[in-house]
Amino acid sequence: MARFVKVLLGVSVIGGILCSKLYSAKRIFQCLVAILGIVLYVGFWYLVDPLKKGGFLAILLQLLAIVTYSILVEDSIDNTLHKFTNIVLVIALISLFFWLFGSLLKFIKPTGYIYTTWTSNSGTLKQVSSYYGIYFETQSLTFLGLTSNVILRNTAIFTEAPMASLVFFISFIYELFLKERINIYRLILLGIAVVSTISTTGYMLMIIAITLRYFFVRSKSQKQLKIFILPATIIVMFFILNFLLEQKLGTGSGSIRIDDFIAGYRAWINAPLFGNGYGNLESYQKYMSSFRNNNLGISNSPMQILAFGGIYLIFPYIISILTGFTGMIKMKRWKRLSFYLLFLCSFIITICPFQMLTFYLFVCLVKESGKISFFTNVRENKRGNDYR
C-alpha cells in the first residue's frame, strides 16, 4: 500500500502538470533547477551516509514530487490546504462515529483484526481491532491521569494517537488562521477530533492556538474588551497549560519524551556533521534509559534528524524556517506566522520528520518568504490583506 501511494503521488503530479494553467517553459526550467539542487544536496548526503538504505530513495522521490507540485501545479497554498482539510474532515467524522459508538459505547463491534509490529521492538505481532477497514483501535490509556479506567483513543486510520492528533491539528489551525472566514462547524468537528485522541500535546497546542486567534479579532469593542480580558486570559491559560504539563510529565509518556531528547542528543554528538546513517535506530536506542523497557520508539523529529543525518540533514529544515518566518514578519502576515509557528511546535514534539505532509509544509515555508520568483503566486498576491 505504501508503494502504491508513492506511485499515485507521482502520477497525480504528472497529471496536475498537464492540466495546470501554470504550465510554462519558464516554470519548467525553474523546476528543473530546483530538482537538480535537491538531488545534488541529498545525493552528497547519500554518498557519506554509512548505511545507504533503500528507503532513502523513496523519501527523495516524495520530496521531488512535492516540490514539482508546488512550482508547476499548485495555484495557492491555501487552496491545497483547503482540499487537504476537506479530506481530513471526512476522516475525522468517520473516526468520531466509530470511536463513540464502537470504542466507547460498544454499540458497534469490530468487523475484523489486523496485526502489526509497530509498537513491538521484539518483532511480535499485536492484534488491532478494525471497523470495516476505515477505523482502527491501536492505543488506549487513562484520560490525563484523571480516570482509573482505560479509555480507547481515537487513532482513526493512523498508527498512533499523536499522529492522528497532528493531522487533525494541522487542519484545525488552517481553519483558525488561514481561512478568510471561520466556519465554526468545521472548526468544532476538528477540535473534537483532536480531543478524542486524548493527546496532552494536542490539548496544549489547541489552547495556545485559540488564545492566539482571539487577539487577531479586529473591532473597537473587541479591542477595548481585550484590555480588560487579556490579563485574566493569560493567567487562566497559564494554569491550564501548567496542569496539562504536570499531568504529562507525571506519566511514563512524558518521561519517555524527555528521555528521547537526551538520547537523541547523545546519538547526534557521536556524528555531529553527517549523523549515524538514515534509519540507524540502534545509534539512538542505545542511549535510552532502562526504565523504558520495550518502549524504544522515537517521539520527536529534530533529534531523529540530527541522529540520522547530523547538521547536514537538518540544515534545509532550519533554512526553510528562517526564510519563511523572516518573510512573514517583514510582510506582517501574523496569522500565517501563527499557523507555521504552531506547526513547528507540533513538529518538534511529534515524530514526523520524513512525512509527505511535513515536506509540503516546509516547502510552503520557503514559498512564504516571497524571495524566490517561481514561488510567487498570482492568486495569493491578489488576495492582499486576506493572505495575511
Short mmCIF file of C-alpha atoms in Angstrom, two decimals:
data_model
loop_
_atom_site.label_atom_id
_atom_site.label_comp_id
_atom_site.label_asym_id
_atom_site.label_seq_id
_atom_site.Cartn_x
_atom_site.Cartn_y
_atom_site.Cartn_z
CA MET A 1 0.00 0.00 0.00
CA ALA A 2 2.82 2.41 0.86
CA ARG A 3 4.42 1.84 -2.54
CA PHE A 4 1.07 2.31 -4.27
CA VAL A 5 0.60 5.68 -2.54
CA LYS A 6 4.02 6.84 -3.72
CA VAL A 7 3.26 5.79 -7.31
CA LEU A 8 -0.12 7.53 -7.07
CA LEU A 9 1.62 10.70 -5.85
CA GLY A 10 3.89 10.71 -8.90
CA VAL A 11 1.04 10.05 -11.34
CA SER A 12 -1.04 12.79 -9.71
CA VAL A 13 1.74 15.36 -10.06
CA ILE A 14 2.26 14.47 -13.74
CA GLY A 15 -1.48 14.75 -14.36
CA GLY A 16 -1.54 18.06 -12.49
CA ILE A 17 1.26 19.46 -14.66
CA LEU A 18 -0.58 18.55 -17.84
CA CYS A 19 -3.81 20.14 -16.63
CA SER A 20 -2.36 23.17 -14.84
CA LYS A 21 -2.61 26.70 -16.21
CA LEU A 22 0.77 27.43 -14.61
CA TYR A 23 2.43 25.11 -17.12
CA SER A 24 5.12 27.13 -18.97
CA ALA A 25 8.66 26.75 -20.29
CA LYS A 26 9.97 29.22 -17.71
CA ARG A 27 8.41 27.38 -14.79
CA ILE A 28 9.64 24.02 -16.12
CA PHE A 29 13.19 25.39 -16.27
CA GLN A 30 12.91 26.78 -12.75
CA CYS A 31 11.50 23.46 -11.53
CA LEU A 32 14.41 21.56 -13.11
CA VAL A 33 16.87 23.89 -11.37
CA ALA A 34 15.19 23.23 -8.01
CA ILE A 35 15.16 19.46 -8.64
CA LEU A 36 18.83 19.49 -9.61
CA GLY A 37 19.75 21.39 -6.44
CA ILE A 38 17.84 18.94 -4.23
CA VAL A 39 19.28 15.88 -5.99
CA LEU A 40 22.84 17.18 -5.63
CA TYR A 41 22.36 18.10 -1.97
CA VAL A 42 20.65 14.86 -0.99
CA GLY A 43 22.91 12.82 -3.30
CA PHE A 44 26.01 14.02 -1.47
CA TRP A 45 24.42 13.05 1.85
CA TYR A 46 23.71 9.60 0.43
CA LEU A 47 27.38 9.20 -0.51
CA VAL A 48 28.55 9.94 3.03
CA ASP A 49 25.70 8.01 4.68
CA PRO A 50 27.17 4.83 6.25
CA LEU A 51 24.02 2.69 5.81
CA LYS A 52 22.65 3.70 2.39
CA LYS A 53 19.22 2.13 2.97
CA GLY A 54 16.79 1.78 0.08
CA GLY A 55 14.00 3.71 1.85
CA PHE A 56 16.12 6.80 1.41
CA LEU A 57 15.39 6.88 -2.34
CA ALA A 58 11.63 6.75 -1.73
CA ILE A 59 11.87 9.80 0.53
CA LEU A 60 13.84 11.71 -2.11
CA LEU A 61 11.23 10.94 -4.78
CA GLN A 62 8.42 12.13 -2.48
CA LEU A 63 10.24 15.40 -1.85
CA LEU A 64 10.87 15.95 -5.56
CA ALA A 65 7.20 15.26 -6.37
CA ILE A 66 6.07 17.78 -3.73
CA VAL A 67 8.47 20.48 -4.96
CA THR A 68 7.36 19.87 -8.56
CA TYR A 69 3.73 20.15 -7.49
CA SER A 70 4.42 23.39 -5.61
CA ILE A 71 6.07 25.02 -8.63
CA LEU A 72 4.11 23.70 -11.62
CA VAL A 73 0.70 22.67 -10.30
CA GLU A 74 -0.31 24.48 -7.11
CA ASP A 75 -2.33 27.66 -7.60
CA SER A 76 -2.15 28.63 -3.91
CA ILE A 77 -1.07 27.18 -0.58
CA ASP A 78 -4.48 27.99 0.86
CA ASN A 79 -6.29 26.08 -1.87
CA THR A 80 -4.16 22.97 -1.31
CA LEU A 81 -4.65 23.11 2.46
CA HIS A 82 -8.38 23.60 1.95
CA LYS A 83 -8.56 20.40 -0.11
CA PHE A 84 -6.41 18.61 2.45
CA THR A 85 -8.68 19.76 5.27
CA ASN A 86 -11.77 18.56 3.38
CA ILE A 87 -10.28 15.06 3.33
CA VAL A 88 -9.29 15.26 7.00
CA LEU A 89 -12.84 16.34 7.90
CA VAL A 90 -14.18 13.13 6.35
CA ILE A 91 -11.61 11.06 8.25
CA ALA A 92 -12.47 12.92 11.47
CA LEU A 93 -16.21 12.40 11.05
CA ILE A 94 -15.85 8.68 10.34
CA SER A 95 -13.40 8.15 13.19
CA LEU A 96 -15.56 10.05 15.71
CA PHE A 97 -18.58 7.93 14.76
CA PHE A 98 -16.77 4.63 15.33
CA TRP A 99 -14.89 5.95 18.35
CA LEU A 100 -18.14 6.94 20.09
CA PHE A 101 -20.42 4.08 19.09
CA GLY A 102 -17.74 1.42 18.81
CA SER A 103 -14.76 2.06 21.06
CA LEU A 104 -16.62 3.80 23.90
CA LEU A 105 -20.25 2.67 23.88
CA LYS A 106 -19.68 -0.75 22.23
CA PHE A 107 -22.86 -0.46 20.14
CA ILE A 108 -20.82 -1.41 17.08
CA LYS A 109 -18.48 -4.39 17.16
CA PRO A 110 -15.18 -4.73 15.30
CA THR A 111 -15.55 -6.36 11.90
CA GLY A 112 -12.07 -7.84 11.88
CA TYR A 113 -8.50 -7.59 13.04
CA ILE A 114 -5.12 -6.65 11.62
CA TYR A 115 -1.72 -7.42 13.06
CA THR A 116 1.17 -5.01 13.38
CA THR A 117 4.67 -4.84 14.82
CA TRP A 118 4.53 -1.03 15.08
CA THR A 119 4.71 -0.90 18.88
CA SER A 120 6.82 -4.02 19.28
CA ASN A 121 10.61 -3.96 19.40
CA SER A 122 10.84 -7.75 19.54
CA GLY A 123 9.00 -8.19 16.26
CA THR A 124 5.97 -9.87 17.82
CA LEU A 125 2.59 -9.12 16.27
CA LYS A 126 0.00 -7.02 18.07
CA GLN A 127 -3.70 -7.54 17.32
CA VAL A 128 -5.58 -4.38 16.37
CA SER A 129 -9.37 -4.20 16.04
CA SER A 130 -10.66 -2.94 12.71
CA TYR A 131 -14.03 -1.45 11.78
CA TYR A 132 -14.65 -2.06 8.08
CA GLY A 133 -11.01 -1.20 7.39
CA ILE A 134 -11.65 2.54 7.89
CA TYR A 135 -11.14 2.87 11.66
CA PHE A 136 -8.72 1.06 13.97
CA GLU A 137 -8.21 0.77 17.73
CA THR A 138 -4.45 0.98 18.17
CA GLN A 139 -3.97 2.66 21.56
CA SER A 140 -5.56 3.17 24.97
CA LEU A 141 -4.68 4.99 28.19
CA THR A 142 -6.20 6.80 31.16
CA PHE A 143 -7.61 10.26 30.49
CA LEU A 144 -4.89 12.72 31.61
CA GLY A 145 -4.38 10.53 34.68
CA LEU A 146 -7.77 11.65 36.00
CA THR A 147 -9.56 8.33 35.47
CA SER A 148 -8.71 4.84 36.64
CA ASN A 149 -10.39 3.14 33.70
CA VAL A 150 -8.53 2.71 30.44
CA ILE A 151 -10.07 4.62 27.51
CA LEU A 152 -9.53 3.74 23.88
CA ARG A 153 -8.06 6.69 21.98
CA ASN A 154 -9.31 7.82 18.60
CA THR A 155 -6.43 6.92 16.27
CA ALA A 156 -8.62 6.90 13.12
CA ILE A 157 -6.56 5.32 10.30
CA PHE A 158 -3.19 6.18 11.87
CA THR A 159 -0.71 4.02 13.76
CA GLU A 160 -0.74 6.15 16.92
CA ALA A 161 -2.89 8.80 18.56
CA PRO A 162 -0.17 11.53 18.38
CA MET A 163 -0.08 11.11 14.60
CA ALA A 164 -3.86 11.37 14.34
CA SER A 165 -3.76 14.40 16.62
CA LEU A 166 -1.10 16.04 14.43
CA VAL A 167 -3.14 15.67 11.24
CA PHE A 168 -6.36 16.87 12.89
CA PHE A 169 -4.49 19.78 14.50
CA ILE A 170 -2.91 20.97 11.23
CA SER A 171 -6.38 21.16 9.69
CA PHE A 172 -7.71 22.84 12.85
CA ILE A 173 -5.15 25.67 12.72
CA TYR A 174 -5.66 26.04 8.96
CA GLU A 175 -9.35 26.74 9.64
CA LEU A 176 -8.43 29.02 12.53
CA PHE A 177 -5.70 31.15 10.93
CA LEU A 178 -5.68 30.84 7.13
CA LYS A 179 -9.37 30.85 6.23
CA GLU A 180 -10.82 34.22 5.31
CA ARG A 181 -13.96 33.39 7.27
CA ILE A 182 -14.06 30.83 10.04
CA ASN A 183 -16.58 28.04 9.58
CA ILE A 184 -17.48 27.25 13.18
CA TYR A 185 -18.89 23.80 12.36
CA ARG A 186 -15.73 22.64 10.60
CA LEU A 187 -13.64 24.09 13.43
CA ILE A 188 -15.67 22.36 16.16
CA LEU A 189 -15.54 18.99 14.37
CA LEU A 190 -11.75 19.17 14.03
CA GLY A 191 -11.42 20.36 17.63
CA ILE A 192 -13.45 17.40 18.89
CA ALA A 193 -11.31 15.09 16.76
CA VAL A 194 -8.16 16.43 18.46
CA VAL A 195 -9.77 15.99 21.89
CA SER A 196 -10.78 12.40 21.08
CA THR A 197 -7.15 11.41 20.53
CA ILE A 198 -6.55 12.11 24.25
CA SER A 199 -3.25 13.77 23.43
CA THR A 200 -1.99 16.21 26.06
CA THR A 201 0.23 17.79 23.42
CA GLY A 202 -2.79 18.33 21.19
CA TYR A 203 -4.74 19.91 24.06
CA MET A 204 -1.96 22.35 24.96
CA LEU A 205 -1.36 23.42 21.37
CA MET A 206 -5.08 23.86 20.75
CA ILE A 207 -5.40 26.13 23.80
CA ILE A 208 -2.46 28.22 22.58
CA ALA A 209 -3.92 28.37 19.06
CA ILE A 210 -7.34 29.58 20.23
CA THR A 211 -5.73 32.18 22.50
CA LEU A 212 -3.56 33.47 19.65
CA ARG A 213 -6.51 33.66 17.28
CA TYR A 214 -8.50 35.69 19.79
CA PHE A 215 -6.01 38.56 19.52
CA PHE A 216 -6.46 38.81 15.74
CA VAL A 217 -10.12 39.80 16.06
CA ARG A 218 -10.41 43.36 14.81
CA SER A 219 -13.11 45.64 16.16
CA LYS A 220 -13.17 48.62 18.50
CA SER A 221 -15.35 46.87 21.05
CA GLN A 222 -13.14 43.78 20.97
CA LYS A 223 -10.04 45.95 21.29
CA GLN A 224 -11.40 47.65 24.40
CA LEU A 225 -12.53 44.32 25.79
CA LYS A 226 -9.08 42.82 25.31
CA ILE A 227 -7.54 45.42 27.60
CA PHE A 228 -9.59 44.03 30.48
CA ILE A 229 -9.65 40.36 29.46
CA LEU A 230 -6.00 39.99 28.44
CA PRO A 231 -4.54 39.62 31.97
CA ALA A 232 -7.24 37.16 33.04
CA THR A 233 -6.86 35.19 29.81
CA ILE A 234 -3.10 34.84 30.26
CA ILE A 235 -3.49 33.75 33.88
CA VAL A 236 -6.18 31.16 33.10
CA MET A 237 -4.22 29.84 30.13
CA PHE A 238 -1.07 29.58 32.28
CA PHE A 239 -2.82 27.48 34.94
CA ILE A 240 -4.47 25.21 32.37
CA LEU A 241 -1.22 24.64 30.49
CA ASN A 242 0.65 24.12 33.75
CA PHE A 243 -1.89 21.49 34.83
CA LEU A 244 -1.70 19.67 31.49
CA LEU A 245 2.10 19.79 31.51
CA GLU A 246 2.28 18.40 35.05
CA GLN A 247 -0.08 15.59 34.06
CA LYS A 248 2.04 14.84 31.01
CA LEU A 249 5.39 14.87 32.80
CA GLY A 250 3.92 12.81 35.61
CA THR A 251 3.21 9.92 33.24
CA GLY A 252 5.51 7.39 31.59
CA SER A 253 4.83 9.06 28.25
CA GLY A 254 6.15 12.40 29.49
CA SER A 255 9.29 10.83 30.92
CA ILE A 256 9.89 8.98 27.67
CA ARG A 257 9.59 12.20 25.64
CA ILE A 258 12.21 13.89 27.82
CA ASP A 259 14.46 10.85 27.60
CA ASP A 260 14.12 10.92 23.79
CA PHE A 261 15.66 14.40 23.61
CA ILE A 262 18.55 13.32 25.85
CA ALA A 263 19.18 10.08 23.93
CA GLY A 264 18.90 11.87 20.59
CA TYR A 265 21.42 14.49 21.65
CA ARG A 266 23.91 11.84 22.73
CA ALA A 267 23.46 9.95 19.47
CA TRP A 268 23.97 13.14 17.46
CA ILE A 269 27.18 14.06 19.32
CA ASN A 270 28.71 10.80 18.08
CA ALA A 271 28.47 12.01 14.47
CA PRO A 272 27.57 15.71 14.55
CA LEU A 273 28.15 16.62 10.90
CA PHE A 274 26.61 13.79 8.83
CA GLY A 275 24.89 11.69 11.51
CA ASN A 276 24.89 7.97 12.17
CA GLY A 277 23.09 6.98 8.97
CA TYR A 278 19.50 7.14 7.79
CA GLY A 279 17.37 4.58 9.67
CA ASN A 280 20.07 3.81 12.24
CA LEU A 281 17.75 3.36 15.21
CA GLU A 282 20.35 1.41 17.17
CA SER A 283 22.56 4.51 17.41
CA TYR A 284 19.62 6.29 19.10
CA GLN A 285 18.20 3.45 21.19
CA LYS A 286 21.44 2.52 22.94
CA TYR A 287 21.30 5.81 24.84
CA MET A 288 17.71 5.39 26.01
CA SER A 289 17.12 4.87 29.74
CA SER A 290 16.47 1.38 31.08
CA PHE A 291 13.10 2.35 32.62
CA ARG A 292 11.56 2.38 29.13
CA ASN A 293 11.60 -1.43 28.88
CA ASN A 294 10.36 -2.25 25.38
CA ASN A 295 9.13 1.25 24.50
CA LEU A 296 12.07 2.25 22.33
CA GLY A 297 10.24 4.35 19.75
CA ILE A 298 11.30 7.92 18.99
CA SER A 299 8.82 10.69 19.78
CA ASN A 300 10.30 13.90 18.33
CA SER A 301 11.50 14.99 14.91
CA PRO A 302 14.57 17.24 15.42
CA MET A 303 16.56 14.67 17.39
CA GLN A 304 15.83 11.95 14.86
CA ILE A 305 17.00 14.18 12.02
CA LEU A 306 20.21 15.06 13.90
CA ALA A 307 20.86 11.44 14.91
CA PHE A 308 20.31 10.13 11.37
CA GLY A 309 21.84 12.95 9.29
CA GLY A 310 23.52 15.42 11.62
CA ILE A 311 23.83 19.12 10.93
CA TYR A 312 23.92 18.49 7.18
CA LEU A 313 20.44 16.94 7.11
CA ILE A 314 18.76 19.41 9.47
CA PHE A 315 20.24 22.43 7.67
CA PRO A 316 17.47 22.62 4.96
CA TYR A 317 14.80 22.48 7.67
CA ILE A 318 16.43 25.38 9.52
CA ILE A 319 16.84 27.43 6.33
CA SER A 320 13.16 26.90 5.48
CA ILE A 321 12.13 28.11 8.93
CA LEU A 322 14.39 31.17 8.90
CA THR A 323 13.44 32.30 5.38
CA GLY A 324 9.73 31.69 5.90
CA PHE A 325 9.50 33.36 9.31
CA THR A 326 11.62 36.32 8.20
CA GLY A 327 9.44 36.87 5.13
CA MET A 328 6.17 36.69 7.06
CA ILE A 329 7.45 39.06 9.75
CA LYS A 330 8.60 41.62 7.15
CA MET A 331 5.23 41.43 5.38
CA LYS A 332 3.37 41.43 8.73
CA ARG A 333 1.45 38.26 7.94
CA TRP A 334 0.85 37.45 11.59
CA LYS A 335 -1.92 34.90 11.12
CA ARG A 336 0.19 32.90 8.71
CA LEU A 337 3.14 33.18 11.06
CA SER A 338 0.98 31.79 13.88
CA PHE A 339 -0.05 28.84 11.71
CA TYR A 340 3.53 27.87 10.90
CA LEU A 341 4.75 28.53 14.43
CA LEU A 342 2.16 26.10 15.80
CA PHE A 343 3.06 23.58 13.10
CA LEU A 344 6.71 23.92 14.13
CA CYS A 345 5.77 23.22 17.76
CA SER A 346 3.97 20.06 16.62
CA PHE A 347 6.99 19.10 14.52
CA ILE A 348 9.33 19.42 17.49
CA ILE A 349 7.29 17.19 19.84
CA THR A 350 5.90 14.67 17.32
CA ILE A 351 7.74 12.13 15.21
CA CYS A 352 7.06 13.25 11.63
CA PRO A 353 10.36 14.38 10.03
CA PHE A 354 10.10 12.49 6.72
CA GLN A 355 6.35 12.50 6.12
CA MET A 356 4.86 13.97 2.93
CA LEU A 357 2.77 16.46 4.91
CA THR A 358 5.90 17.64 6.72
CA PHE A 359 7.83 18.05 3.48
CA TYR A 360 4.97 20.01 1.95
CA LEU A 361 4.66 22.44 4.87
CA PHE A 362 8.42 23.09 4.91
CA VAL A 363 8.28 23.80 1.16
CA CYS A 364 5.39 26.17 1.95
CA LEU A 365 7.64 27.98 4.42
CA VAL A 366 10.09 28.70 1.59
CA LYS A 367 7.21 29.96 -0.55
CA GLU A 368 6.06 32.25 2.26
CA SER A 369 9.41 34.04 2.19
CA GLY A 370 8.45 35.67 -1.14
CA LYS A 371 12.13 35.75 -2.17
CA ILE A 372 12.07 33.07 -4.86
CA SER A 373 10.48 34.07 -8.17
CA PHE A 374 9.00 30.71 -9.13
CA PHE A 375 7.25 30.55 -5.76
CA THR A 376 5.46 33.85 -6.34
CA ASN A 377 1.81 33.06 -6.84
CA VAL A 378 -0.57 35.33 -8.76
CA ARG A 379 -3.71 34.30 -6.91
CA GLU A 380 -2.11 34.72 -3.48
CA ASN A 381 -0.74 38.14 -4.40
CA LYS A 382 -4.17 39.32 -5.50
CA ARG A 383 -5.68 38.38 -2.18
CA GLY A 384 -3.88 41.24 -0.47
CA ASN A 385 -4.77 41.52 3.20
CA ASP A 386 -6.68 38.24 3.18
CA TYR A 387 -3.38 36.48 2.57
CA ARG A 388 -2.10 37.84 5.86
#
